[in-house]
Short mmCIF file of C-alpha atoms in Angstrom, two decimals:
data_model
loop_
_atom_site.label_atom_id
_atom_site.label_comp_id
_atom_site.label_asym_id
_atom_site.label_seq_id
_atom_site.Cartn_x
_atom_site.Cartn_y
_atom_site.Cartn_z
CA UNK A 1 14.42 36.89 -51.69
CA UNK A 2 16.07 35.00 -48.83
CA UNK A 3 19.62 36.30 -47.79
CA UNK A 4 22.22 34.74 -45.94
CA UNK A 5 25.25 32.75 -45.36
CA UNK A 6 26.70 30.61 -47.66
CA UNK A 7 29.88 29.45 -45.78
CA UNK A 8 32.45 31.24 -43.76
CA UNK A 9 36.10 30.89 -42.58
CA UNK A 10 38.38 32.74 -39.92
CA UNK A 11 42.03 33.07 -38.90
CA UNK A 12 43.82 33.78 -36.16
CA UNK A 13 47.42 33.93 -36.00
CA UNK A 14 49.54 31.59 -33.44
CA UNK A 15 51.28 34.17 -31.71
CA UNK A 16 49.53 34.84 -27.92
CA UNK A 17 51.05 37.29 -25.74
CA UNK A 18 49.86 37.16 -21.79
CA UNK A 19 48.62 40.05 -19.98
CA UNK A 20 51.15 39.17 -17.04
CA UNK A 21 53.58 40.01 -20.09
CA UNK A 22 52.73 43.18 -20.88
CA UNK A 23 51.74 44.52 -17.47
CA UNK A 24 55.18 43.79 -15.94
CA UNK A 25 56.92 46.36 -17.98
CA UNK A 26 54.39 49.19 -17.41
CA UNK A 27 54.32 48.32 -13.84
CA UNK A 28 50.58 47.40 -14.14
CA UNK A 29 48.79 44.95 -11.86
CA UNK A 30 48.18 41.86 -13.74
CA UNK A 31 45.52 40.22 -11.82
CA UNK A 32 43.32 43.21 -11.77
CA UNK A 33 43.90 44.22 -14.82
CA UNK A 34 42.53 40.18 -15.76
CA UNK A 35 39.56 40.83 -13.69
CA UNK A 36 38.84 44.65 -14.41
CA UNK A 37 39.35 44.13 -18.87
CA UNK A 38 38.28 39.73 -18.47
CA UNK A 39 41.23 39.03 -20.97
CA UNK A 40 44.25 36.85 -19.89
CA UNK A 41 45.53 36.79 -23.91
CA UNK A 42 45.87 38.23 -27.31
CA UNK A 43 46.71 37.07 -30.79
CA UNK A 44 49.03 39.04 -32.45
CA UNK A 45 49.90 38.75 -36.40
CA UNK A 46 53.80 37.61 -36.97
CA UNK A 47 56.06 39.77 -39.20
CA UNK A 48 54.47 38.33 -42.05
CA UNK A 49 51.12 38.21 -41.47
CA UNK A 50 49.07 41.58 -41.57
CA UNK A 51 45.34 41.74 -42.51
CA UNK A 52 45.55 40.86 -46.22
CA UNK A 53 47.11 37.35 -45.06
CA UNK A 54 44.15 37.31 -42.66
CA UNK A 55 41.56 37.94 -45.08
CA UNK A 56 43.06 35.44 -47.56
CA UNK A 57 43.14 32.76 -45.15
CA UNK A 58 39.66 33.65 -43.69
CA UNK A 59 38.17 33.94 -47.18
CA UNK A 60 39.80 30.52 -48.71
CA UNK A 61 38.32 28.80 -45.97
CA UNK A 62 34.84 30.41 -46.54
CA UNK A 63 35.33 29.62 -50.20
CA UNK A 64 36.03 25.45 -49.48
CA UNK A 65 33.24 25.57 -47.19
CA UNK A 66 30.60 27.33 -49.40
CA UNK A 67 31.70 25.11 -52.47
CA UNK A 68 31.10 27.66 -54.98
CA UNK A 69 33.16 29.08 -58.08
CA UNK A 70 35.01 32.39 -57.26
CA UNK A 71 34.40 33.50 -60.22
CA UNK A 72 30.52 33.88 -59.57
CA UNK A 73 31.61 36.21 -56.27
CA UNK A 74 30.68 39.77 -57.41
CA UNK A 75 31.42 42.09 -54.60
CA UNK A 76 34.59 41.79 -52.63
CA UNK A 77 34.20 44.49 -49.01
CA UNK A 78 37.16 44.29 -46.75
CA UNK A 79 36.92 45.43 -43.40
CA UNK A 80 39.78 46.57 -41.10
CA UNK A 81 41.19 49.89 -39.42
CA UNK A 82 44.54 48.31 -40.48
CA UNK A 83 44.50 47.99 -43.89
CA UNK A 84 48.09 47.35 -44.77
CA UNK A 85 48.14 50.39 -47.69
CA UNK A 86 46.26 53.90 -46.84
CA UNK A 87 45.79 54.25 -50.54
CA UNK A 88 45.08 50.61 -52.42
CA UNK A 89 42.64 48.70 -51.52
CA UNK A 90 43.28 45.05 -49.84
CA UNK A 91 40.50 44.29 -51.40
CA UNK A 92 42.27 43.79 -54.58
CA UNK A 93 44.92 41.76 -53.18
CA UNK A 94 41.95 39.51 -51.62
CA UNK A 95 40.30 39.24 -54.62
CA UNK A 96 43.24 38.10 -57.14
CA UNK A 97 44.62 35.38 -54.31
CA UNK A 98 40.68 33.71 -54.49
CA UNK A 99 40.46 34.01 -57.99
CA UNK A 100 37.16 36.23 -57.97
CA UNK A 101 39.01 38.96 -59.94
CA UNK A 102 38.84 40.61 -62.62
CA UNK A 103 35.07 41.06 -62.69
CA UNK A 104 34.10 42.55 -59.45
CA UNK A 105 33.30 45.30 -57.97
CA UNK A 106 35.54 45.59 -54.74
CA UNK A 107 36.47 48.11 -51.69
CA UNK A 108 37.82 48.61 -48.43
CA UNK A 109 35.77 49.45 -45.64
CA UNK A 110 36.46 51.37 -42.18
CA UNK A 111 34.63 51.78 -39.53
CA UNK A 112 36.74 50.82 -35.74
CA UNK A 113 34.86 47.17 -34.81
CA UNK A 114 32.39 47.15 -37.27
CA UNK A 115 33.47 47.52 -40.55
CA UNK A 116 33.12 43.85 -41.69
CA UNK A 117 29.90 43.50 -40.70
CA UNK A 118 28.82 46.64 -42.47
CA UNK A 119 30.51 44.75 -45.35
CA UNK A 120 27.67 41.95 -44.83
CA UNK A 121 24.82 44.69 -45.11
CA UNK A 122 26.27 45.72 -48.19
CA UNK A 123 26.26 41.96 -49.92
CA UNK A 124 23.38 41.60 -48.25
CA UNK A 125 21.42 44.91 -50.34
CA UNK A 126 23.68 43.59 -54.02
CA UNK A 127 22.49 39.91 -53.40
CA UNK A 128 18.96 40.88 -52.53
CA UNK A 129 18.68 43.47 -55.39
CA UNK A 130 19.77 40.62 -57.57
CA UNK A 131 23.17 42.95 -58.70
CA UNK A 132 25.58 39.78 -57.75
CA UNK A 133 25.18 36.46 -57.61
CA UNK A 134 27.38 36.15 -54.73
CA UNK A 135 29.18 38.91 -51.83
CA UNK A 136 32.29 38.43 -50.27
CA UNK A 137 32.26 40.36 -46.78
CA UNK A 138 35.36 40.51 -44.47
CA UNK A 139 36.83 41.78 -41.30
CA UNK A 140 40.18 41.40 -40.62
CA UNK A 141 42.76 43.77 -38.46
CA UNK A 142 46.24 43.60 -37.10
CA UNK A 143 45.12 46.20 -33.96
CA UNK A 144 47.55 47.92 -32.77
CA UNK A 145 47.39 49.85 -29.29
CA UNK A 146 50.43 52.55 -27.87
CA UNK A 147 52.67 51.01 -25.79
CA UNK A 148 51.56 51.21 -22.14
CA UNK A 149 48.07 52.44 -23.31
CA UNK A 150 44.71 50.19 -21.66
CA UNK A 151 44.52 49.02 -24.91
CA UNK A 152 47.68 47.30 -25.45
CA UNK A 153 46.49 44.35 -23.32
CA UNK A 154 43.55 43.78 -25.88
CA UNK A 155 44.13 45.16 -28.99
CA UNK A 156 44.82 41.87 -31.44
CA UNK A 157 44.98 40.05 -34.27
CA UNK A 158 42.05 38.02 -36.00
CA UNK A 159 39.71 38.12 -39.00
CA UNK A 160 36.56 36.37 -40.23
CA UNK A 161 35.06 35.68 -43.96
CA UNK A 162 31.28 35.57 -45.07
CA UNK A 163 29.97 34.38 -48.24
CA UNK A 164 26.73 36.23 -49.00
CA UNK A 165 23.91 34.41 -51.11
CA UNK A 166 20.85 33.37 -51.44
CA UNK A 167 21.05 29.98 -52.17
CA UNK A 168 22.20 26.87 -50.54
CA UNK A 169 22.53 28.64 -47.30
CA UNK A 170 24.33 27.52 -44.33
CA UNK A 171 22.08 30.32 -42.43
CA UNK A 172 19.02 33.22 -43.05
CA UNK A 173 20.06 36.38 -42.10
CA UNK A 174 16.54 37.45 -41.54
CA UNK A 175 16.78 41.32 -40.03
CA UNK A 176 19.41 43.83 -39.95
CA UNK A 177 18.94 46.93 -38.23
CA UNK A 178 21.72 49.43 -37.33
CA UNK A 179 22.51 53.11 -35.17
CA UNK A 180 25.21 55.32 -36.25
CA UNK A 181 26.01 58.47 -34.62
CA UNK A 182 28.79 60.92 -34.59
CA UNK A 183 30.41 59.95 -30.98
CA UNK A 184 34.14 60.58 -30.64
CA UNK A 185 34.85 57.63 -28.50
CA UNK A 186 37.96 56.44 -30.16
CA UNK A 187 40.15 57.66 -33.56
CA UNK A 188 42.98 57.71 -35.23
CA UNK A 189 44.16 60.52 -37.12
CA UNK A 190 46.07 60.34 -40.99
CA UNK A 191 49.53 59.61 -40.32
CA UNK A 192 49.24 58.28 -36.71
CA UNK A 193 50.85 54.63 -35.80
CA UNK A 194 48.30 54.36 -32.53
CA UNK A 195 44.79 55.35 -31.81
CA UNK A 196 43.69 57.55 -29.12
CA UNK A 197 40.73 56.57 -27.12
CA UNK A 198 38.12 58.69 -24.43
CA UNK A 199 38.86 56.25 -21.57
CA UNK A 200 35.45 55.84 -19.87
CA UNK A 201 33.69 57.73 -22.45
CA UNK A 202 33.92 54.79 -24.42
CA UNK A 203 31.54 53.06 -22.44
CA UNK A 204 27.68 54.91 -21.85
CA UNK A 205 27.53 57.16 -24.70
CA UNK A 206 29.52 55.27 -27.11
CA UNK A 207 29.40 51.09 -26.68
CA UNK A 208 26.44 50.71 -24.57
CA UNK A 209 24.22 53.10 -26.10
CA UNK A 210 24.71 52.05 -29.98
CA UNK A 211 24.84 48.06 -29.22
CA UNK A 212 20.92 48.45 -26.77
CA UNK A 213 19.80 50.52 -29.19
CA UNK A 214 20.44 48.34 -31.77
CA UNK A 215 19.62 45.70 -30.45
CA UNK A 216 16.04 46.74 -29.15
CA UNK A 217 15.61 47.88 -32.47
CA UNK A 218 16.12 44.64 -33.78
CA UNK A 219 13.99 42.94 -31.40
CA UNK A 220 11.02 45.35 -32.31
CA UNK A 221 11.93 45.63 -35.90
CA UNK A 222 11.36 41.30 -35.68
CA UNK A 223 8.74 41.29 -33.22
CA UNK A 224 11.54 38.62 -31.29
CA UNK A 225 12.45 38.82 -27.68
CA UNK A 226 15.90 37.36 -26.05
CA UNK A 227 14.31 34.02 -25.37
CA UNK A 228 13.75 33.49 -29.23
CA UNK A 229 17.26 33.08 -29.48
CA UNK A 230 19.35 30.27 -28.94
CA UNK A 231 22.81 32.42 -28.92
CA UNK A 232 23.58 36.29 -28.84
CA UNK A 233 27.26 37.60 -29.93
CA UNK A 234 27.86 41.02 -28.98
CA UNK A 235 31.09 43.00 -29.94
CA UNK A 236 34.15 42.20 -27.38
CA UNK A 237 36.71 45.22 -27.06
CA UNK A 238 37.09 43.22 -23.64
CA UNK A 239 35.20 40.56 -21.59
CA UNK A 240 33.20 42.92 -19.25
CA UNK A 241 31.21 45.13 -21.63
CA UNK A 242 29.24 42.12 -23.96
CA UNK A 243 28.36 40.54 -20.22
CA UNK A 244 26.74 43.44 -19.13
CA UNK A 245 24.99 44.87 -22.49
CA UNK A 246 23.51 41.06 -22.61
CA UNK A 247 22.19 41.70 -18.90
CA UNK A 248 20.96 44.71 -20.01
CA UNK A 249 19.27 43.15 -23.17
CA UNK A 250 17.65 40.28 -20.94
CA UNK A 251 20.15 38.06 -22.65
CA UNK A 252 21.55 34.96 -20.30
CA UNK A 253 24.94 33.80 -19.53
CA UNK A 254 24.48 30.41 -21.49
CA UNK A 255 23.05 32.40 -24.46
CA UNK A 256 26.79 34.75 -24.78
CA UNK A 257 29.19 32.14 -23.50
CA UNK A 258 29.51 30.25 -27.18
CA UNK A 259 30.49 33.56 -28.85
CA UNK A 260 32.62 34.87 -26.28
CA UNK A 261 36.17 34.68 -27.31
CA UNK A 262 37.82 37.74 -26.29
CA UNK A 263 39.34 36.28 -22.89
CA UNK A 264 41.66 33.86 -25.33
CA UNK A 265 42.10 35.95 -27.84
CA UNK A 266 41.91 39.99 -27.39
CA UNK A 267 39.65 42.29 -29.25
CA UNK A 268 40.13 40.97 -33.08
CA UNK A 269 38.34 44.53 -34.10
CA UNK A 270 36.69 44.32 -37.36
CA UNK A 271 37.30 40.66 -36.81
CA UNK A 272 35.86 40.37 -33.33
CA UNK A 273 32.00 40.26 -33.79
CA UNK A 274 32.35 38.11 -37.01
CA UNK A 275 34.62 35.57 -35.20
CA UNK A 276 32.23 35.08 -32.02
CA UNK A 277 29.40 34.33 -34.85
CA UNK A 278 31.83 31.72 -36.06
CA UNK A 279 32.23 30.28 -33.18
CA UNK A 280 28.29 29.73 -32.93
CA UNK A 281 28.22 28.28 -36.58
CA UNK A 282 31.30 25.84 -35.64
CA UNK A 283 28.14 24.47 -32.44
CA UNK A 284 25.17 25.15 -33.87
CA UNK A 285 22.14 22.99 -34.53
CA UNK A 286 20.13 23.64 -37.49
CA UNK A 287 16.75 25.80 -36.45
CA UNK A 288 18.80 27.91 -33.87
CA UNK A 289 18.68 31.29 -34.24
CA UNK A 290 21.49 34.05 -33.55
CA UNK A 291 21.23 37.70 -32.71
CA UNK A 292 24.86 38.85 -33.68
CA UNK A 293 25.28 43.05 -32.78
CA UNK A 294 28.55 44.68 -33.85
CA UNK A 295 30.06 47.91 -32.54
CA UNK A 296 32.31 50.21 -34.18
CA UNK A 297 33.85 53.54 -32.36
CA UNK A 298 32.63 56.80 -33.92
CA UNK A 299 30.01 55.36 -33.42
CA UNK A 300 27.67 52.84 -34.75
CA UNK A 301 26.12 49.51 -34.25
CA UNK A 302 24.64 46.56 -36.44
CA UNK A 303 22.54 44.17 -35.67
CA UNK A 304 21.39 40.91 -37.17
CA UNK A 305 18.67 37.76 -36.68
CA UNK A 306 20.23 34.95 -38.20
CA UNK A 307 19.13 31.20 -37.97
CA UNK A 308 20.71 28.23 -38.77
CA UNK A 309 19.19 25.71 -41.66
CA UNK A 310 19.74 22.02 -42.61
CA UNK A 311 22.82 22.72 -44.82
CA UNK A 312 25.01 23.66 -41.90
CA UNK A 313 25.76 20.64 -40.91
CA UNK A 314 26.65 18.85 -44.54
CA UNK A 315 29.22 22.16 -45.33
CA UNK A 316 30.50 21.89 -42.10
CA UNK A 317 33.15 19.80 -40.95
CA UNK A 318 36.05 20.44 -43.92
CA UNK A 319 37.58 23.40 -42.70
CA UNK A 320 39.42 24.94 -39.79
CA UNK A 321 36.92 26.01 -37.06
CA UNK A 322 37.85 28.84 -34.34
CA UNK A 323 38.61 26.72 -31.75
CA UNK A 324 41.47 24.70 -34.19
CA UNK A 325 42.97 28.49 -34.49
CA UNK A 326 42.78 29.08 -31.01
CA UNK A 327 44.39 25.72 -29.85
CA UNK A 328 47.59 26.22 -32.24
CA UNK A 329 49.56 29.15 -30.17
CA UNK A 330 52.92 30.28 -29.09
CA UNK A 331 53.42 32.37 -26.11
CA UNK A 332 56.04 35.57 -27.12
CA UNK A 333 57.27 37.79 -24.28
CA UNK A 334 57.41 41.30 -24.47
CA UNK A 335 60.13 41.75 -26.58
CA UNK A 336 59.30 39.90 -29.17
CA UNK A 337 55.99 41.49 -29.58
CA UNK A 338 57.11 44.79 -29.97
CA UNK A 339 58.88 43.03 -32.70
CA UNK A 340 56.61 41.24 -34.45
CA UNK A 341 54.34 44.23 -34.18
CA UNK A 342 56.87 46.59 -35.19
CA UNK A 343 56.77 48.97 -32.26
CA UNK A 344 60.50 49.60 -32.45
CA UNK A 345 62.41 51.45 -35.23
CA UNK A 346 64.67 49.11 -37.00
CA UNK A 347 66.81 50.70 -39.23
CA UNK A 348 66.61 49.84 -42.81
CA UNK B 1 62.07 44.27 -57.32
CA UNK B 2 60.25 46.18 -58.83
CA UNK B 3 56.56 46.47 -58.42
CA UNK B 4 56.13 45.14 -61.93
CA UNK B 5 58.14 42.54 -62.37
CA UNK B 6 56.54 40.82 -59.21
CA UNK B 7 53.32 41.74 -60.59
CA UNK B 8 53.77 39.55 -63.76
CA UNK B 9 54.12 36.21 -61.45
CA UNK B 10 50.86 36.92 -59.07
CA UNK B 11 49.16 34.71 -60.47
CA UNK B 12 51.51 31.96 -59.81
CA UNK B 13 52.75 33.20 -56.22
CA UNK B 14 49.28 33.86 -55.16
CA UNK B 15 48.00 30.22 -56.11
CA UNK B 16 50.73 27.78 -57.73
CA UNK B 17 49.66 27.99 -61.39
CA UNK B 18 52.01 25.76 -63.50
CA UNK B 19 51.86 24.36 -66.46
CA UNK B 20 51.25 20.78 -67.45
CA UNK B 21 52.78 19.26 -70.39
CA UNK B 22 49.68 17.56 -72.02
CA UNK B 23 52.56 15.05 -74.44
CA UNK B 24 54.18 13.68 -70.95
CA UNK B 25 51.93 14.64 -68.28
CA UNK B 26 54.82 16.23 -66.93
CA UNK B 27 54.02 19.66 -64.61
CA UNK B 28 56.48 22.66 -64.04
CA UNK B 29 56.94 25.02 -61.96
CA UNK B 30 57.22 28.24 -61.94
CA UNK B 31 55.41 27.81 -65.63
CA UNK B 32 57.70 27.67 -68.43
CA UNK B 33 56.98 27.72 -72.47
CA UNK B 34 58.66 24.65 -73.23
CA UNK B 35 58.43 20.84 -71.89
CA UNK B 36 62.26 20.45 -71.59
CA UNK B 37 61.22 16.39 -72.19
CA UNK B 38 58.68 16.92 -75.03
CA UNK B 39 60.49 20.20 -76.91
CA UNK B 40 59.07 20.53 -80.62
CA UNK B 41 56.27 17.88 -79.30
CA UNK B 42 55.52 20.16 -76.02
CA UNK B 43 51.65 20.73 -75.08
CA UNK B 44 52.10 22.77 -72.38
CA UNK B 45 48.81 24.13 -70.39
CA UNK B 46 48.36 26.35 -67.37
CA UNK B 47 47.18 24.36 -64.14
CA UNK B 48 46.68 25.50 -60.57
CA UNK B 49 48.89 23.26 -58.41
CA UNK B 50 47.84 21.67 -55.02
CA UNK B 51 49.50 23.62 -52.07
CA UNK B 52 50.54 20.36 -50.19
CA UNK B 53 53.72 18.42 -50.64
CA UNK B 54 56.72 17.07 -48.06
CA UNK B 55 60.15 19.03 -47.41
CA UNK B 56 62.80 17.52 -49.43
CA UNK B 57 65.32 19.02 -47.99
CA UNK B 58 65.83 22.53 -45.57
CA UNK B 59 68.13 24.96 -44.13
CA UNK B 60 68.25 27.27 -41.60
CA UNK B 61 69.30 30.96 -42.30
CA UNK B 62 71.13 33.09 -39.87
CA UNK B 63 72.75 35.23 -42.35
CA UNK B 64 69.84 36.64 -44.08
CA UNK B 65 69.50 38.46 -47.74
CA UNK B 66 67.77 42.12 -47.40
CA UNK B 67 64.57 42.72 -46.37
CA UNK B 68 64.61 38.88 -44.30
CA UNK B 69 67.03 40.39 -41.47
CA UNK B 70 64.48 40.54 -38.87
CA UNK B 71 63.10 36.80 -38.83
CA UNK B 72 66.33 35.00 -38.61
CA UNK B 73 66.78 32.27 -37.88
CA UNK B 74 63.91 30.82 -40.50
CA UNK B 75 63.35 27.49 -42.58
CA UNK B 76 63.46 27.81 -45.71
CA UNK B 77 63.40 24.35 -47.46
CA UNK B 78 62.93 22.54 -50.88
CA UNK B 79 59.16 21.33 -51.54
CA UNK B 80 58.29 18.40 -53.37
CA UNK B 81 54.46 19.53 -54.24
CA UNK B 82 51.82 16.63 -54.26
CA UNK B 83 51.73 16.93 -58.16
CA UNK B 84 55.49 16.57 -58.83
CA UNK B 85 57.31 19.62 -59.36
CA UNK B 86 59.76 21.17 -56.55
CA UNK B 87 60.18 24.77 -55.58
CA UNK B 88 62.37 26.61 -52.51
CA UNK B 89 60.01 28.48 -50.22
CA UNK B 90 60.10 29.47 -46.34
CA UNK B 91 58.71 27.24 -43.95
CA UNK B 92 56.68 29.41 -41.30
CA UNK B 93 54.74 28.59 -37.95
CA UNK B 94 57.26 25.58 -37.56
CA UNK B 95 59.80 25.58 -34.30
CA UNK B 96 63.47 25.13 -36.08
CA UNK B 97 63.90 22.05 -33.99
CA UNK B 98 60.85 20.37 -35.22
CA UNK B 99 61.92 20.95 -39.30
CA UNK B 100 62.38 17.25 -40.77
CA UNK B 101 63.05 15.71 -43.98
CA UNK B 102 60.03 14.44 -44.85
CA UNK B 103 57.74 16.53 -43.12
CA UNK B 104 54.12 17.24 -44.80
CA UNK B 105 53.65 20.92 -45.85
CA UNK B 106 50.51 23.11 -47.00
CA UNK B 107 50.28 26.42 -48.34
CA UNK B 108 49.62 29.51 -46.10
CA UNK B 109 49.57 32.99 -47.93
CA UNK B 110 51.75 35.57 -46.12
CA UNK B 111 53.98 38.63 -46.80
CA UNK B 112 57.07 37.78 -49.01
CA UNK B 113 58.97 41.17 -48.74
CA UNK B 114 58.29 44.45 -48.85
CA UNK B 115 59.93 47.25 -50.65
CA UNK B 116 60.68 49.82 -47.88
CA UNK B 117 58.31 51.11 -45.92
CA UNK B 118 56.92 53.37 -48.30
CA UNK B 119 57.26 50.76 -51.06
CA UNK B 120 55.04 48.10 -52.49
CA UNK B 121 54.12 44.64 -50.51
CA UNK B 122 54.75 41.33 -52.22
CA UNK B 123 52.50 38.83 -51.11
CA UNK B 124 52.76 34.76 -52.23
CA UNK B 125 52.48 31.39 -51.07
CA UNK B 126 54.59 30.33 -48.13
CA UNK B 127 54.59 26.61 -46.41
CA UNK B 128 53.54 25.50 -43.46
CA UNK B 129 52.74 21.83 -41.26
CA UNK B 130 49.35 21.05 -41.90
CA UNK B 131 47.34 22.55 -38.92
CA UNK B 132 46.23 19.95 -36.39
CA UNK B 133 42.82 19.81 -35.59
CA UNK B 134 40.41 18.64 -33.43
#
């Protein structure tokens, strides 16, 4: 049975702050920083947004686009490391504010970068076992890095909806393939507001190592080499490491560019991978084919062939693409983000 | 609030369901069980409510009730939906200075309040200009 994409939708809050911004208070050079991370921005959620809002959004969108009845959506897999409860699932919330509930099954997923993709995989297995009719698969986060940490200048706000079917698809996802080890790259323990992070360690062993391995296994797995694909999206925690896993890969500049969104925007985390693929489906021609490869910290990787059909460009067209999220934005300074993101204690 | 009694309405703040009074076409909201037109003669249904209308009229709070302290100053306004009825809601990703009477509104879910931070989190519908695009 075919597999795929039935329509999709994405948010990203209006709120940008500048790395200029955030680097004057810790006494960190700006321009380097810009060149060394390849961000100048981030989109950061506003005191009433967090990642249910995002997934809502996201998932309404997805909903308009794929024309179908919520009701016929039997899965519901949110992804996020900042689920707004630790214990009750925003999955429910999603699921009552489409109208899919009450007969679902539902759940949140974690896993760093990558959890709403692994919430694809899973709609992908229910919808190809013929369990559900139809999946919805999200990843949505409010990041949040310590103040003055390396992270701080990229760690943002974003999220991304897929409707999993296997009819009237927008796009085939033909081949998944995915690497998860045990690689303590990055975590957050219970009960902590920021994540701690191994610095370079979170390069070689951990983000480079799961997305080529991955990916080559991909490749093989589909007998496909880079130039079968018209576009590659690889995860962004920052601008520098998707440019050189591509080079790696034998991927090209003008095959990454389209998906490449974290110098405007930050690293959207669960959101990030599933937001460049948006991107692609906002440009792409029918017949083009995507590899999309996800990373998560902890570590793992997925990977995905997708290509484009006819349908695309009739579903198209009705609802908010990336680059209308990215255009609407107001610049905060560095007050008000530690506002809106709640970084100071206010009391109550 | 309590975590029930906000529970009851989800339905409603999640997605504008209403009721329409199937005597005078009439719809209401927040749903109510009698057409205040019809009475005795009252065929009143549920119906989910278009999240688009125009800003009747608007205010801007400085002074704000608990739990609102921290987004002052913010728009909160008087909707006239697409589909007739009116309800008061906050207008969000809107500069005060560009509020007007008359202005065209959608629907954006966001956080309402939230009990605490160890307490429940009430989500709903929330207003909005239409986004531009393209």
């Amino acid at each position: 049975m075919k597999v795929g994409i039935c329509g999709y939708g994405v948010y990203i809050p209006r709120f940008r702050i500048r790395v200029e911004e955030i680097a004057a208070i810790w006494g960190g050079d700006a321009e380097g920083i810009k060149r060394g991370l390849q961000v100048q921005e981030k989109a950061i959620a506003g005191l009433d947004e967090d990642t249910a809002t995002i997934a809502v959004e996201a998932s309404r969108s997805a909903l308009a686009m794929a024309g179908i009845d919520p009701a016929d959506i039997g899965a519901v897999y949110v992804g996020s490391e900042s689920h707004p409860y630790a214990v009750k699932p925003t999955a429910t919330i999603l699921g009552d504010a489409i109208e899919a509930s009450p007969v679902m099954t539902a759940a949140d997923y974690e896993f760093a970068c990558k959890a709403g993709t692994a919430a694809i995989q899973t709609c992908m297995g229910l919808v190809g076992s013929g369990m559900i009719r139809y999946g919805l698969a999200v990843g949505a986060d409010t990041a949040q890095g310590a103040p003055g940490d390396t992270l701080e200048y990229t760690a943002a706000s974003g999220g991304a909806a897929y409707i999993i079917g296997s009819t009237e698809l927008i796009a085939e996802i033909e081949a998944t393939y995915s690497v998860t080890t045990d690689t303590p790259d990055f975590w957050r323990r219970e009960g902590e507001p920021y994540p701690r992070h191994g610095g370079r360690f979170t390069g070689s062993p951990a983000y480079f190592k799961h997305v080529l391995s991955a990916t080559t296994g991909l490749l093989k797995k589909t007998n496909l080499s880079p130039g079968d694909f018209d576009y590659a999206v690889f995860h962004q925690p920052n601008g520098k490491f998707p440019r050189t896993a591509a080079k790696n890969l034998g991927f090209t500049k003008e095959q990454i560019e389209c998906g490449l969104l974290v110098e405007r925007i930050g690293n959207t985390y669960s959101g990030a991978t599933m937001l460049g693929l948006a991107r692609v489906l906002d440009e792409a021609k029918p017949g083009d084919r995507i590899l999309v490869t996800a990373f998560g910290s902890g570590a793992g990787s997925d990977s995905f062939s997708i290509t484009v059909t006819d349908k695309i460009t009739e579903k198209r067209g009705e609802t908010p693409t990336v680059e209308d999220y990215i255009r609407e934005k107001k610049y905060v300074d560095y007050g008000t983000y530690v506002k809106l993101r709640r970084k100071i204690v206010v009391p109550s | 609030m309590g975590a029930p009694r906000f529970w009851r309405n989800t339905k409603s703040r999640y997605n504008l369901y209403g009721v329409r009074c199937g005597t005078c076409e009439k719809n209401y909201f927040p749903p109510r069980k009698i057409c205040p037109s019809c009475r005795r003669a009252s065929k009143l249904e549920s119906v989910k409510l278009k999240a688009s209308g125009e800003v009747v009229t608007y205010t801007i709070i400085h002074s704000a009730p608990e739990g609102f302290e921290n987004q002052t100053p913010y728009i909160m306004a008087i909707v006239k939906l697409s589909e007739g009825p009116m309800l008061t809601t906050q207008i969000v990703d809107c500069e005060i200075e560009d509020a007007s009477i008359g202005m065209p509104v959608e629907g954006v879910f966001r956080k309402i309040n939230e009990s605490g931070r160890d307490g429940p989190i009430y989500y709903g519908m929330k207003f909005r200009p239409p986004r531009s695009s393209n």
